[in-house]
Short mmCIF file of C-alpha atoms in Angstrom, two decimals:
data_model
loop_
_atom_site.label_atom_id
_atom_site.label_comp_id
_atom_site.label_asym_id
_atom_site.label_seq_id
_atom_site.Cartn_x
_atom_site.Cartn_y
_atom_site.Cartn_z
CA UNK A 270 24.45 80.26 92.51
CA UNK A 271 25.13 83.27 94.60
CA UNK A 272 26.54 81.87 98.25
CA UNK A 273 23.90 83.27 100.94
CA UNK A 274 25.47 84.42 104.38
CA UNK A 275 23.11 85.18 107.58
CA UNK A 276 24.47 88.59 108.67
CA UNK A 277 25.37 87.77 112.20
CA UNK A 278 24.74 90.12 115.32
CA UNK A 279 27.92 91.45 116.87
CA UNK A 280 28.31 89.25 119.97
CA UNK A 281 28.24 86.39 117.55
CA UNK A 282 31.90 85.22 117.92
CA UNK A 283 32.56 81.52 117.75
CA UNK A 284 34.29 79.99 115.31
CA UNK A 285 32.11 77.84 113.10
CA UNK A 286 35.41 75.47 112.46
CA UNK A 287 35.90 75.26 116.16
CA UNK A 288 34.08 71.98 117.35
CA UNK A 289 31.59 72.26 119.97
CA UNK A 290 32.86 71.95 123.65
CA UNK A 291 36.49 72.58 122.84
CA UNK A 292 38.09 74.94 125.51
CA UNK A 293 39.13 77.87 124.68
CA UNK A 294 42.22 79.52 125.88
CA UNK A 295 42.12 83.06 126.75
CA UNK A 296 45.34 85.18 125.53
CA UNK A 297 46.62 88.44 126.71
CA UNK A 298 48.28 90.26 124.52
CA UNK A 299 49.56 93.82 124.08
CA UNK A 300 47.01 95.85 122.54
CA UNK A 301 48.43 99.40 122.76
CA UNK A 302 47.14 101.78 120.09
CA UNK A 303 49.54 103.38 118.01
CA UNK A 304 46.98 105.88 116.83
CA UNK A 305 49.31 105.26 113.67
CA UNK A 306 45.98 106.22 111.37
CA UNK A 307 46.38 109.17 109.67
CA UNK A 308 49.53 110.33 108.30
CA UNK A 309 52.99 110.95 110.14
CA UNK A 310 51.70 114.45 111.95
CA UNK A 311 48.24 112.86 112.67
CA UNK A 312 49.87 110.39 115.19
CA UNK A 313 50.31 111.02 119.11
CA UNK A 314 54.08 110.77 118.44
CA UNK A 315 54.20 114.13 116.53
CA UNK A 316 52.75 115.96 119.53
CA UNK A 317 55.22 114.44 122.04
CA UNK A 318 59.24 115.08 122.26
CA UNK A 319 61.27 112.67 120.94
CA UNK A 320 63.59 110.74 123.43
CA UNK A 321 66.92 112.27 124.35
CA UNK A 322 68.26 110.95 127.62
CA UNK A 323 65.88 107.58 127.92
CA UNK A 324 65.37 104.52 126.04
CA UNK A 325 61.37 104.90 125.61
CA UNK A 326 59.53 101.93 127.06
CA UNK A 327 57.39 101.59 123.76
CA UNK A 328 57.41 100.88 120.34
CA UNK A 329 57.22 103.94 117.46
CA UNK A 330 56.05 102.83 113.98
CA UNK A 331 58.88 102.44 111.64
CA UNK A 332 57.42 104.95 109.38
CA UNK A 333 56.96 107.99 111.88
CA UNK A 334 60.65 107.00 113.42
CA UNK A 335 61.93 107.48 109.92
CA UNK A 336 60.04 110.92 109.59
CA UNK A 337 60.47 111.98 112.79
CA UNK A 338 64.57 111.54 112.45
CA UNK A 339 64.72 112.98 109.33
CA UNK A 340 63.04 116.21 110.55
CA UNK A 341 65.53 116.59 113.02
CA UNK A 342 68.20 116.10 110.42
CA UNK A 343 66.71 118.54 107.93
CA UNK A 344 68.18 121.65 110.18
CA UNK A 345 71.52 120.34 109.45
CA UNK A 346 73.49 122.16 106.61
CA UNK A 347 73.34 120.85 103.19
CA UNK A 348 76.31 119.21 102.65
CA UNK A 349 76.64 120.27 98.83
CA UNK A 350 77.02 124.06 100.06
CA UNK A 351 79.45 122.65 102.70
CA UNK A 352 82.69 124.19 101.24
CA UNK A 353 84.57 124.00 104.40
CA UNK A 354 85.20 120.12 104.34
CA UNK A 355 87.12 117.54 102.01
CA UNK A 356 85.27 115.28 102.23
CA UNK A 357 83.28 113.45 99.62
CA UNK A 358 79.24 114.22 99.33
CA UNK A 359 78.58 112.74 95.69
CA UNK A 360 78.90 109.11 94.51
CA UNK A 361 76.89 107.73 91.94
CA UNK A 362 73.48 105.65 92.03
CA UNK A 363 75.17 102.87 91.20
CA UNK A 364 77.99 103.10 94.41
CA UNK A 365 75.36 104.26 96.85
CA UNK A 366 73.80 100.61 95.75
CA UNK A 367 76.64 98.71 95.97
CA UNK A 368 78.13 100.21 99.37
CA UNK A 369 74.11 99.56 100.93
CA UNK A 370 73.93 96.30 99.84
CA UNK A 371 77.61 96.12 101.92
CA UNK A 372 75.98 97.42 105.22
CA UNK A 373 75.95 93.97 106.77
CA UNK A 374 79.30 93.06 106.25
CA UNK A 375 81.81 92.70 108.83
CA UNK A 376 84.92 93.28 107.09
CA UNK A 377 87.37 91.56 109.93
CA UNK A 378 85.64 88.42 109.14
CA UNK A 379 87.92 87.10 106.02
CA UNK A 380 86.70 83.44 106.18
CA UNK A 381 83.06 85.00 105.62
CA UNK A 382 83.38 87.27 103.34
CA UNK A 383 86.66 86.57 101.43
CA UNK A 384 85.93 88.49 98.48
CA UNK A 385 86.03 91.84 100.91
CA UNK A 386 88.98 91.11 101.56
CA UNK A 387 90.69 90.46 98.42
CA UNK A 388 88.84 93.69 97.29
CA UNK A 389 90.71 95.38 99.87
CA UNK A 390 94.17 93.90 98.85
CA UNK A 391 93.29 95.05 95.36
CA UNK A 392 92.64 98.84 96.53
CA UNK A 393 96.25 98.35 98.44
CA UNK A 394 97.85 97.10 95.19
CA UNK A 395 96.23 100.13 93.24
CA UNK A 396 97.19 102.83 95.41
CA UNK A 397 100.83 101.59 96.07
CA UNK A 398 101.12 101.71 91.95
CA UNK A 399 99.58 104.99 91.71
CA UNK A 400 102.66 105.99 94.88
CA UNK A 401 105.47 104.50 92.89
CA UNK A 402 105.86 101.82 95.64
CA UNK A 403 108.24 99.14 95.11
CA UNK A 404 107.00 95.66 93.68
CA UNK A 405 108.35 92.60 94.35
CA UNK A 406 108.48 89.49 92.36
CA UNK A 407 106.90 87.58 95.15
CA UNK A 408 104.48 88.17 98.38
CA UNK A 409 107.38 88.33 101.03
CA UNK A 410 108.96 91.33 99.50
CA UNK A 411 107.98 94.93 97.91
CA UNK A 412 105.09 97.19 99.66
CA UNK A 413 102.79 96.70 102.31
CA UNK A 414 99.52 98.63 103.24
CA UNK A 415 95.91 98.15 104.56
CA UNK A 416 92.90 99.98 104.73
CA UNK A 417 92.00 102.34 108.05
CA UNK A 418 88.59 104.51 108.82
CA UNK A 419 90.58 107.45 107.66
CA UNK A 420 93.88 109.59 107.17
CA UNK A 421 93.67 109.82 111.34
CA UNK A 422 93.91 106.09 111.96
CA UNK A 423 96.50 105.76 109.41
CA UNK A 424 98.47 107.91 110.43
CA UNK A 425 98.59 106.75 114.21
CA UNK A 426 99.61 103.40 112.86
CA UNK A 427 102.66 105.02 110.72
CA UNK A 428 103.46 107.20 113.63
CA UNK A 429 103.98 103.58 115.65
CA UNK A 430 105.76 102.18 112.88
CA UNK A 431 108.18 105.10 112.93
CA UNK A 432 108.50 105.13 116.86
CA UNK A 433 108.79 101.56 117.14
CA UNK A 434 111.59 101.12 114.73
CA UNK A 435 113.48 104.14 116.18
CA UNK A 436 113.01 102.57 119.62
CA UNK A 437 114.61 98.75 118.66
CA UNK A 438 117.60 100.16 117.12
CA UNK A 439 118.09 102.72 120.10
CA UNK A 440 117.70 99.62 122.14
CA UNK A 441 120.26 97.35 120.18
CA UNK A 442 122.98 100.15 120.47
CA UNK A 443 122.33 100.35 123.85
CA UNK A 444 121.24 103.89 123.97
CA UNK A 445 118.42 105.40 125.65
CA UNK A 446 114.94 105.37 123.66
CA UNK A 447 113.00 107.29 126.59
CA UNK A 448 112.65 110.91 124.46
CA UNK A 449 111.59 110.26 120.92
CA UNK A 450 110.53 113.12 118.48
CA UNK A 451 108.91 114.04 115.28
CA UNK A 452 109.86 117.19 113.13
CA UNK A 453 106.19 118.34 111.47
CA UNK A 454 104.83 121.96 110.46
CA UNK A 455 102.79 123.77 112.78
CA UNK A 456 99.79 123.80 110.25
CA UNK A 457 99.33 120.30 110.54
CA UNK A 458 96.02 118.66 111.43
CA UNK A 459 95.09 117.82 114.80
CA UNK A 460 95.31 114.15 114.38
CA UNK A 461 98.98 114.39 114.33
CA UNK A 462 98.99 116.44 117.77
CA UNK A 463 96.56 113.24 118.79
CA UNK A 464 99.63 110.97 117.59
CA UNK A 465 102.27 112.60 119.47
CA UNK A 466 100.09 113.15 122.96
CA UNK A 467 98.67 109.47 122.76
CA UNK A 468 102.03 107.98 121.82
CA UNK A 469 104.34 109.98 124.06
CA UNK A 470 106.46 111.52 121.23
CA UNK A 471 107.74 115.16 121.91
CA UNK A 472 106.73 117.70 118.59
CA UNK A 473 109.40 119.58 116.79
CA UNK A 474 107.88 122.37 114.99
CA UNK A 475 108.33 124.03 112.02
CA UNK A 476 106.78 127.11 112.50
CA UNK A 477 104.93 128.99 109.48
CA UNK A 478 104.86 132.96 109.04
CA UNK A 479 103.07 135.74 107.24
CA UNK A 480 104.84 134.68 104.00
CA UNK A 481 105.09 131.38 104.49
CA UNK A 482 102.55 128.84 104.93
CA UNK A 483 104.21 125.36 105.00
CA UNK A 484 107.16 123.71 106.20
CA UNK A 485 111.35 125.22 105.50
CA UNK A 486 112.89 122.16 104.06
CA UNK A 487 116.13 123.38 105.66
CA UNK A 488 114.44 124.18 108.92
CA UNK A 489 112.83 120.98 109.12
CA UNK A 490 116.13 119.00 108.61
CA UNK A 491 118.18 121.05 111.19
CA UNK A 492 115.79 120.18 113.78
CA UNK A 493 116.31 116.24 113.43
CA UNK A 494 118.44 114.73 116.21
CA UNK A 495 119.68 111.13 117.19
CA UNK A 496 116.33 111.17 119.30
CA UNK A 497 113.99 111.72 115.84
CA UNK A 498 111.94 109.01 114.40
CA UNK A 499 110.82 110.73 111.65
CA UNK A 500 109.84 113.68 109.63
CA UNK A 501 105.89 114.52 108.92
CA UNK A 502 105.83 116.33 105.27
CA UNK A 503 102.27 117.49 104.07
CA UNK A 504 101.12 116.59 100.54
CA UNK A 505 98.57 119.32 100.59
CA UNK A 506 97.57 121.50 103.66
CA UNK A 507 94.86 122.19 105.66
CA UNK A 508 95.03 126.07 105.48
CA UNK A 509 96.43 126.65 101.98
CA UNK A 510 96.26 123.63 100.35
CA UNK A 511 99.78 123.84 99.24
CA UNK A 512 102.18 121.07 99.06
CA UNK A 513 105.30 120.90 101.29
CA UNK A 514 108.58 120.18 99.12
CA UNK A 515 109.31 116.64 100.09
CA UNK A 516 112.28 116.24 97.53
CA UNK A 517 114.08 119.07 99.31
CA UNK A 518 113.81 117.31 102.55
CA UNK A 519 114.61 113.92 101.31
CA UNK A 520 117.54 115.75 99.19
CA UNK A 521 119.03 117.67 102.31
CA UNK A 522 118.60 114.07 104.50
CA UNK A 523 120.81 112.57 102.19
CA UNK A 524 123.16 115.24 101.80
CA UNK A 525 124.19 115.25 105.33
CA UNK A 526 123.96 111.29 105.69
CA UNK A 527 120.99 111.32 107.72
CA UNK A 528 118.46 108.10 107.40
CA UNK A 529 115.81 109.81 109.48
CA UNK A 530 112.84 108.23 107.69
CA UNK A 531 110.06 110.66 106.13
CA UNK A 532 106.02 110.10 106.28
CA UNK A 533 103.90 111.67 103.48
CA UNK A 534 100.71 112.75 104.84
CA UNK A 535 99.08 112.89 101.61
CA UNK A 536 95.47 112.91 102.96
CA UNK A 537 94.57 115.37 100.28
CA UNK A 538 96.95 115.40 97.89
CA UNK A 539 97.58 111.67 97.49
CA UNK A 540 94.61 111.18 94.79
CA UNK A 541 95.41 114.70 92.89
CA UNK A 542 98.73 115.35 92.84
CA UNK A 543 99.41 111.92 90.86
CA UNK A 544 96.66 113.03 87.88
CA UNK A 545 97.18 116.66 88.16
CA UNK A 546 101.35 117.01 88.56
CA UNK A 547 102.39 113.78 87.77
CA UNK A 548 105.69 114.40 87.34
CA UNK A 549 106.26 116.18 91.08
CA UNK A 550 108.39 114.09 93.18
CA UNK A 551 106.85 113.17 96.55
CA UNK A 552 106.16 109.34 96.87
CA UNK A 553 108.61 106.57 97.00
CA UNK A 554 110.35 107.70 94.11
CA UNK A 555 112.34 109.70 96.90
CA UNK A 556 114.88 107.24 99.05
CA UNK A 557 113.77 108.33 102.33
CA UNK A 558 110.07 107.99 102.23
CA UNK A 559 109.10 105.34 103.75
CA UNK A 560 105.25 105.37 104.32
CA UNK A 561 102.03 107.47 103.18
CA UNK A 562 98.79 107.91 104.14
CA UNK A 563 95.37 108.83 101.72
CA UNK A 564 92.13 109.83 102.48
CA UNK A 565 89.93 107.62 100.32
CA UNK A 566 86.91 110.04 101.79
CA UNK A 567 88.51 113.04 100.23
CA UNK A 568 89.68 113.14 97.07
CA UNK A 569 89.39 109.40 96.45
CA UNK A 570 85.64 110.26 95.69
CA UNK A 571 84.25 107.77 98.58
CA UNK A 572 81.84 108.95 101.38
CA UNK A 573 83.57 109.51 104.82
CA UNK A 574 85.07 106.13 106.30
CA UNK A 575 87.97 105.04 104.60
CA UNK A 576 91.28 105.70 104.48
CA UNK A 577 94.82 104.16 103.48
CA UNK A 578 97.97 103.58 104.73
CA UNK A 579 101.19 101.97 102.79
CA UNK A 580 104.80 101.44 103.94
CA UNK A 581 107.81 101.01 101.19
CA UNK A 582 108.25 97.37 102.61
CA UNK A 583 107.87 95.14 105.26
CA UNK A 584 111.30 96.34 106.67
CA UNK A 585 109.02 99.59 107.79
CA UNK A 586 106.35 97.94 109.79
CA UNK A 587 107.64 95.81 112.95
CA UNK A 588 106.74 92.69 112.89
CA UNK A 589 105.95 93.21 116.72
CA UNK A 590 103.08 95.55 115.83
CA UNK A 591 101.41 93.11 113.49
CA UNK A 592 98.90 90.65 115.01
CA UNK A 593 98.42 86.97 113.81
CA UNK A 594 94.56 86.32 114.81
CA UNK A 595 92.41 82.92 114.11
CA UNK A 596 88.63 84.89 113.78
CA UNK A 597 86.16 82.81 112.52
CA UNK A 598 88.32 79.93 111.18
CA UNK A 599 90.69 82.40 109.06
CA UNK A 600 94.21 82.95 109.70
CA UNK A 601 94.91 86.62 109.12
CA UNK A 602 97.42 89.74 109.90
CA UNK A 603 95.89 92.42 111.62
CA UNK A 604 97.58 96.09 112.18
CA UNK A 605 94.55 98.49 112.84
CA UNK A 606 93.71 100.13 116.07
CA UNK A 607 89.69 98.94 116.25
CA UNK A 608 88.69 95.65 114.97
CA UNK A 609 84.97 95.16 113.43
CA UNK A 610 84.25 97.87 110.55
CA UNK A 611 81.69 97.74 107.97
CA UNK A 612 83.22 96.50 104.17
CA UNK A 613 81.04 99.27 102.51
CA UNK A 614 84.00 102.01 102.24
CA UNK A 615 86.39 99.91 100.94
CA UNK A 616 83.64 98.24 98.23
CA UNK A 617 82.90 101.79 97.22
CA UNK A 618 86.70 102.95 97.02
CA UNK A 619 87.22 99.90 94.85
CA UNK A 620 84.18 100.55 92.59
CA UNK A 621 85.42 104.24 92.09
CA UNK A 622 89.04 103.09 91.51
CA UNK A 623 87.73 100.73 88.47
CA UNK A 624 84.90 102.77 87.36
CA UNK A 625 86.90 105.80 86.77
CA UNK A 626 89.98 104.72 85.97
CA UNK A 627 93.31 107.17 85.63
CA UNK A 628 91.67 108.55 82.59
CA UNK A 629 88.30 109.48 84.87
CA UNK A 630 89.99 110.41 87.93
CA UNK A 631 92.15 112.81 85.60
CA UNK A 632 89.26 114.51 84.35
CA UNK A 633 87.70 114.74 87.64
CA UNK A 634 90.61 116.42 88.83
CA UNK A 635 91.67 118.79 85.86
CA UNK A 636 87.91 120.13 86.69
CA UNK A 637 88.77 121.07 89.74
CA UNK A 638 92.01 122.54 89.21
CA UNK A 639 89.83 124.71 86.81
CA UNK A 640 87.50 125.31 88.84
CA UNK A 641 89.86 126.51 92.07
CA UNK A 642 91.58 128.51 89.44
CA UNK A 643 88.53 130.76 88.04
CA UNK A 644 87.76 131.23 91.42
CA UNK A 645 90.77 132.55 92.68
CA UNK A 646 91.12 135.24 90.06
CA UNK A 647 87.46 136.33 90.72
CA UNK A 648 87.85 136.71 94.44
CA UNK A 649 91.34 138.59 93.48
CA UNK A 650 89.46 140.71 91.22
CA UNK A 651 86.89 141.59 93.88
CA UNK A 652 89.92 142.71 95.89
CA UNK A 653 90.85 139.76 98.34
CA UNK A 654 94.83 138.91 98.92
CA UNK A 655 94.87 134.77 97.85
CA UNK A 656 97.02 132.76 100.12
CA UNK A 657 96.46 129.72 97.49
CA UNK A 658 98.77 128.31 94.73
CA UNK A 659 97.44 127.88 91.17
CA UNK A 660 97.71 125.70 87.80
CA UNK A 661 98.27 122.51 90.03
CA UNK A 662 100.76 123.74 92.86
CA UNK A 663 98.62 122.73 95.49
CA UNK A 664 94.65 121.26 96.04
CA UNK A 665 91.89 122.35 94.12
CA UNK A 666 90.95 124.92 96.53
CA UNK A 667 90.99 128.57 97.60
CA UNK A 668 92.33 130.48 100.92
CA UNK A 669 92.13 134.09 100.63
CA UNK A 670 91.90 137.26 103.18
CA UNK A 671 90.79 140.48 103.24
CA UNK A 672 93.34 143.16 102.42
CA UNK A 673 94.26 145.10 105.25
CA UNK A 674 91.78 148.27 105.37
CA UNK A 675 91.60 150.33 109.06
CA UNK A 676 88.46 151.54 107.79
CA UNK A 677 86.36 148.71 107.45
CA UNK A 678 84.13 147.03 110.27
CA UNK A 679 84.04 143.66 109.42
CA UNK A 680 86.32 140.97 109.41
CA UNK A 681 86.45 137.07 107.72
CA UNK A 682 84.80 135.88 110.33
CA UNK A 683 81.90 138.34 110.10
CA UNK A 684 81.74 137.83 105.98
CA UNK A 685 81.85 133.83 106.90
CA UNK A 686 78.37 134.51 109.19
CA UNK A 687 76.90 136.42 106.81
CA UNK A 688 77.13 133.69 104.03
CA UNK A 689 75.68 131.60 106.07
CA UNK A 690 72.32 133.50 105.98
CA UNK A 691 72.83 132.21 102.40
CA UNK A 692 73.42 128.48 103.29
CA UNK A 693 76.76 128.81 102.39
CA UNK A 694 79.43 127.22 104.82
CA UNK A 695 82.45 128.79 104.16
CA UNK A 696 84.51 128.88 107.30
CA UNK A 697 87.24 131.45 108.54
CA UNK A 698 90.43 130.66 110.43
CA UNK A 699 93.21 131.76 112.50
CA UNK A 700 96.15 130.56 110.96
CA UNK A 701 98.85 128.79 112.42
CA UNK A 702 100.98 130.21 114.92
CA UNK A 703 103.63 132.74 114.55
CA UNK A 704 101.52 134.58 111.56
CA UNK A 705 100.70 137.38 113.34
CA UNK A 706 97.06 136.45 114.30
CA UNK A 707 96.38 136.29 110.58
CA UNK A 708 92.80 135.24 109.85
CA UNK A 709 91.82 133.69 106.20
CA UNK A 710 88.80 131.67 104.38
CA UNK A 711 88.88 128.84 102.59
CA UNK A 712 86.87 127.14 99.66
CA UNK A 713 87.12 123.55 99.09
CA UNK A 714 86.11 122.60 95.47
CA UNK A 715 84.83 118.98 95.34
CA UNK A 716 83.63 116.72 92.42
CA UNK A 717 79.99 118.51 92.75
CA UNK A 718 81.66 122.32 93.11
CA UNK A 719 80.68 123.25 89.60
CA UNK A 720 81.34 126.09 87.78
CA UNK A 721 77.86 126.99 87.75
CA UNK A 722 77.69 126.73 91.47
CA UNK A 723 80.95 128.85 91.80
CA UNK A 724 79.85 131.85 90.31
CA UNK A 725 76.56 131.51 92.76
CA UNK A 726 79.08 131.67 95.86
CA UNK A 727 80.71 134.58 93.85
CA UNK A 728 77.37 136.43 93.43
CA UNK A 729 77.07 136.33 97.22
CA UNK A 730 80.45 137.04 98.50
CA UNK A 731 79.87 140.22 96.62
CA UNK A 732 76.35 140.39 98.10
CA UNK A 733 77.35 140.00 101.82
CA UNK A 734 79.81 142.30 101.66
CA UNK A 735 77.76 145.20 100.23
CA UNK A 736 75.31 144.01 103.37
CA UNK A 737 78.39 144.50 105.61
CA UNK A 738 79.03 147.49 104.40
CA UNK A 739 75.82 149.01 104.99
CA UNK A 740 76.16 148.63 108.74
CA UNK A 741 78.15 150.39 111.32
CA UNK A 742 80.48 148.45 113.49
CA UNK A 743 78.37 148.85 116.30
CA UNK A 744 75.75 146.76 114.30
CA UNK A 745 78.36 144.55 113.71
CA UNK A 746 79.62 144.02 116.61
CA UNK A 747 76.37 142.96 118.34
CA UNK A 748 75.49 140.42 115.51
CA UNK A 749 78.48 138.84 116.28
CA UNK A 750 78.72 138.80 119.96
CA UNK A 751 74.94 137.19 119.10
CA UNK A 752 76.17 134.74 116.56
CA UNK A 753 79.11 134.02 118.91
CA UNK A 754 76.69 133.06 121.92
CA UNK A 755 74.69 130.77 119.86
CA UNK A 756 77.71 128.64 118.72
CA UNK A 757 79.13 128.72 122.40
CA UNK A 758 75.61 127.15 123.68
CA UNK A 759 75.68 124.49 120.33
CA UNK A 760 79.26 123.95 121.45
CA UNK A 761 78.82 123.43 125.35
CA UNK A 762 75.72 121.03 124.53
CA UNK A 763 78.73 119.08 122.87
CA UNK A 764 81.45 119.27 125.01
CA UNK A 765 81.89 118.07 129.12
CA UNK A 766 82.35 121.13 131.14
CA UNK A 767 85.50 119.40 132.07
CA UNK A 768 87.01 119.76 128.86
CA UNK A 769 86.04 123.12 127.90
CA UNK A 770 88.98 125.82 127.15
CA UNK A 771 91.66 122.99 127.05
CA UNK A 772 95.05 124.98 126.57
CA UNK A 773 97.49 122.07 125.88
CA UNK A 774 97.09 121.91 122.03
CA UNK A 775 98.12 124.59 119.21
CA UNK A 776 94.82 125.97 119.35
CA UNK A 777 94.17 126.02 123.28
CA UNK A 778 98.10 127.35 123.34
CA UNK A 779 98.32 130.22 120.08
CA UNK A 780 94.72 130.37 118.78
CA UNK A 781 95.51 128.48 115.38
CA UNK A 782 91.66 127.15 114.50
CA UNK A 783 91.94 123.29 114.30
CA UNK A 784 90.90 123.71 110.56
CA UNK A 785 88.02 121.12 109.58
CA UNK A 786 89.21 118.48 106.92
#
């Protein structure tokens, strides 16, 4: 039998289950209409400006918030076409999933997330062994290390350790300790300038030249004095990708009886050289190398936000810099510039290390080296001057510049801007000081830069040159003026007026471009 129901009028609101005579409670609830009845673009939010300065008073549906922000971000460049950056732009879906599952984990909470902490320790051990770090029979000896947000933090920690160790020795000898200095190349990344400025250390620079784009070992050792806390050697410079001769610096220090420590900035090369040129001596195999940093988010193949620093032994990391803390019930040692951080990137690093293994890393780095050599040969055939090394003598990148030609109306910056029309982010730079204001371009060959994509880039470079060659000098200058004005307007939006046009850094003083890493 079918149950029959009376068709009620629109004013019939009594609940038949409510007993007669029960007092009804009047509720006054928010009843704002969000108008979310069609597609995202049919809502009122699509016709409004997104909040920029003040937090809005009311909510918006999650689907709208997601789509509005996603649409804003669509105006960013394509990371896969960003040839300026060393930073990883591809990881496997399984790595993405694993890292996403760890977003909510605060890495510093060792008691709550002991396995995440143990995974960091495993990574430190694997990376230390990759760099031939001393291994002790018990926990009290051997190398020590930690994860960081990136190589910038790792370098800050290493510089602090060198300064503190130098200061302790000077004080024990009854000597002044108010004028520490560090020796480094003028091609260093800006984080080194930050470290010297923040920690009040004098920079002793070994300048590049028009023929040499790395530090000269003899010049570097000649700058060492009693106030030198250490020497920075770069395994893969930001500009040309060339490896500085760490062994030559080490051997000169030993020959002259100097116990000056060496820190190796292996931000980019630390995950390349061990697999492509394993016999190259640059790491803890050298007596004077006391600490090494490496970026997991570069050729370590992890998304941005992870770096590593390893010391030869606890002797080179003064105890007074390490804090023993009890956080949420767990005793732990801490040497960082920050406290809380997510565990995702450390987990991502461990995934790559055990997923790929040495064979997998070697295969990837070998392919990148082959692709870089192919691109280098192709650009040289087009008439460009190649500034980077080939066949594993440097990072898998290609640094190049236009040949001298007084009749050419465009420069490297104009070519870089023209390539942006095709979507490529291929940067132009002013080289380090003392190189006669040399201009250059650089292509970083990353894991997802295949030979097929390389061929597309070469074709677009040819096309861009053809377009520029058909333009007269005045048209190119007007175009550059327009682009420069647009870029300046963008920079102003991201820079407080007080800090524009600084004159204290190498870029401010010499015009050197602080290259992207």
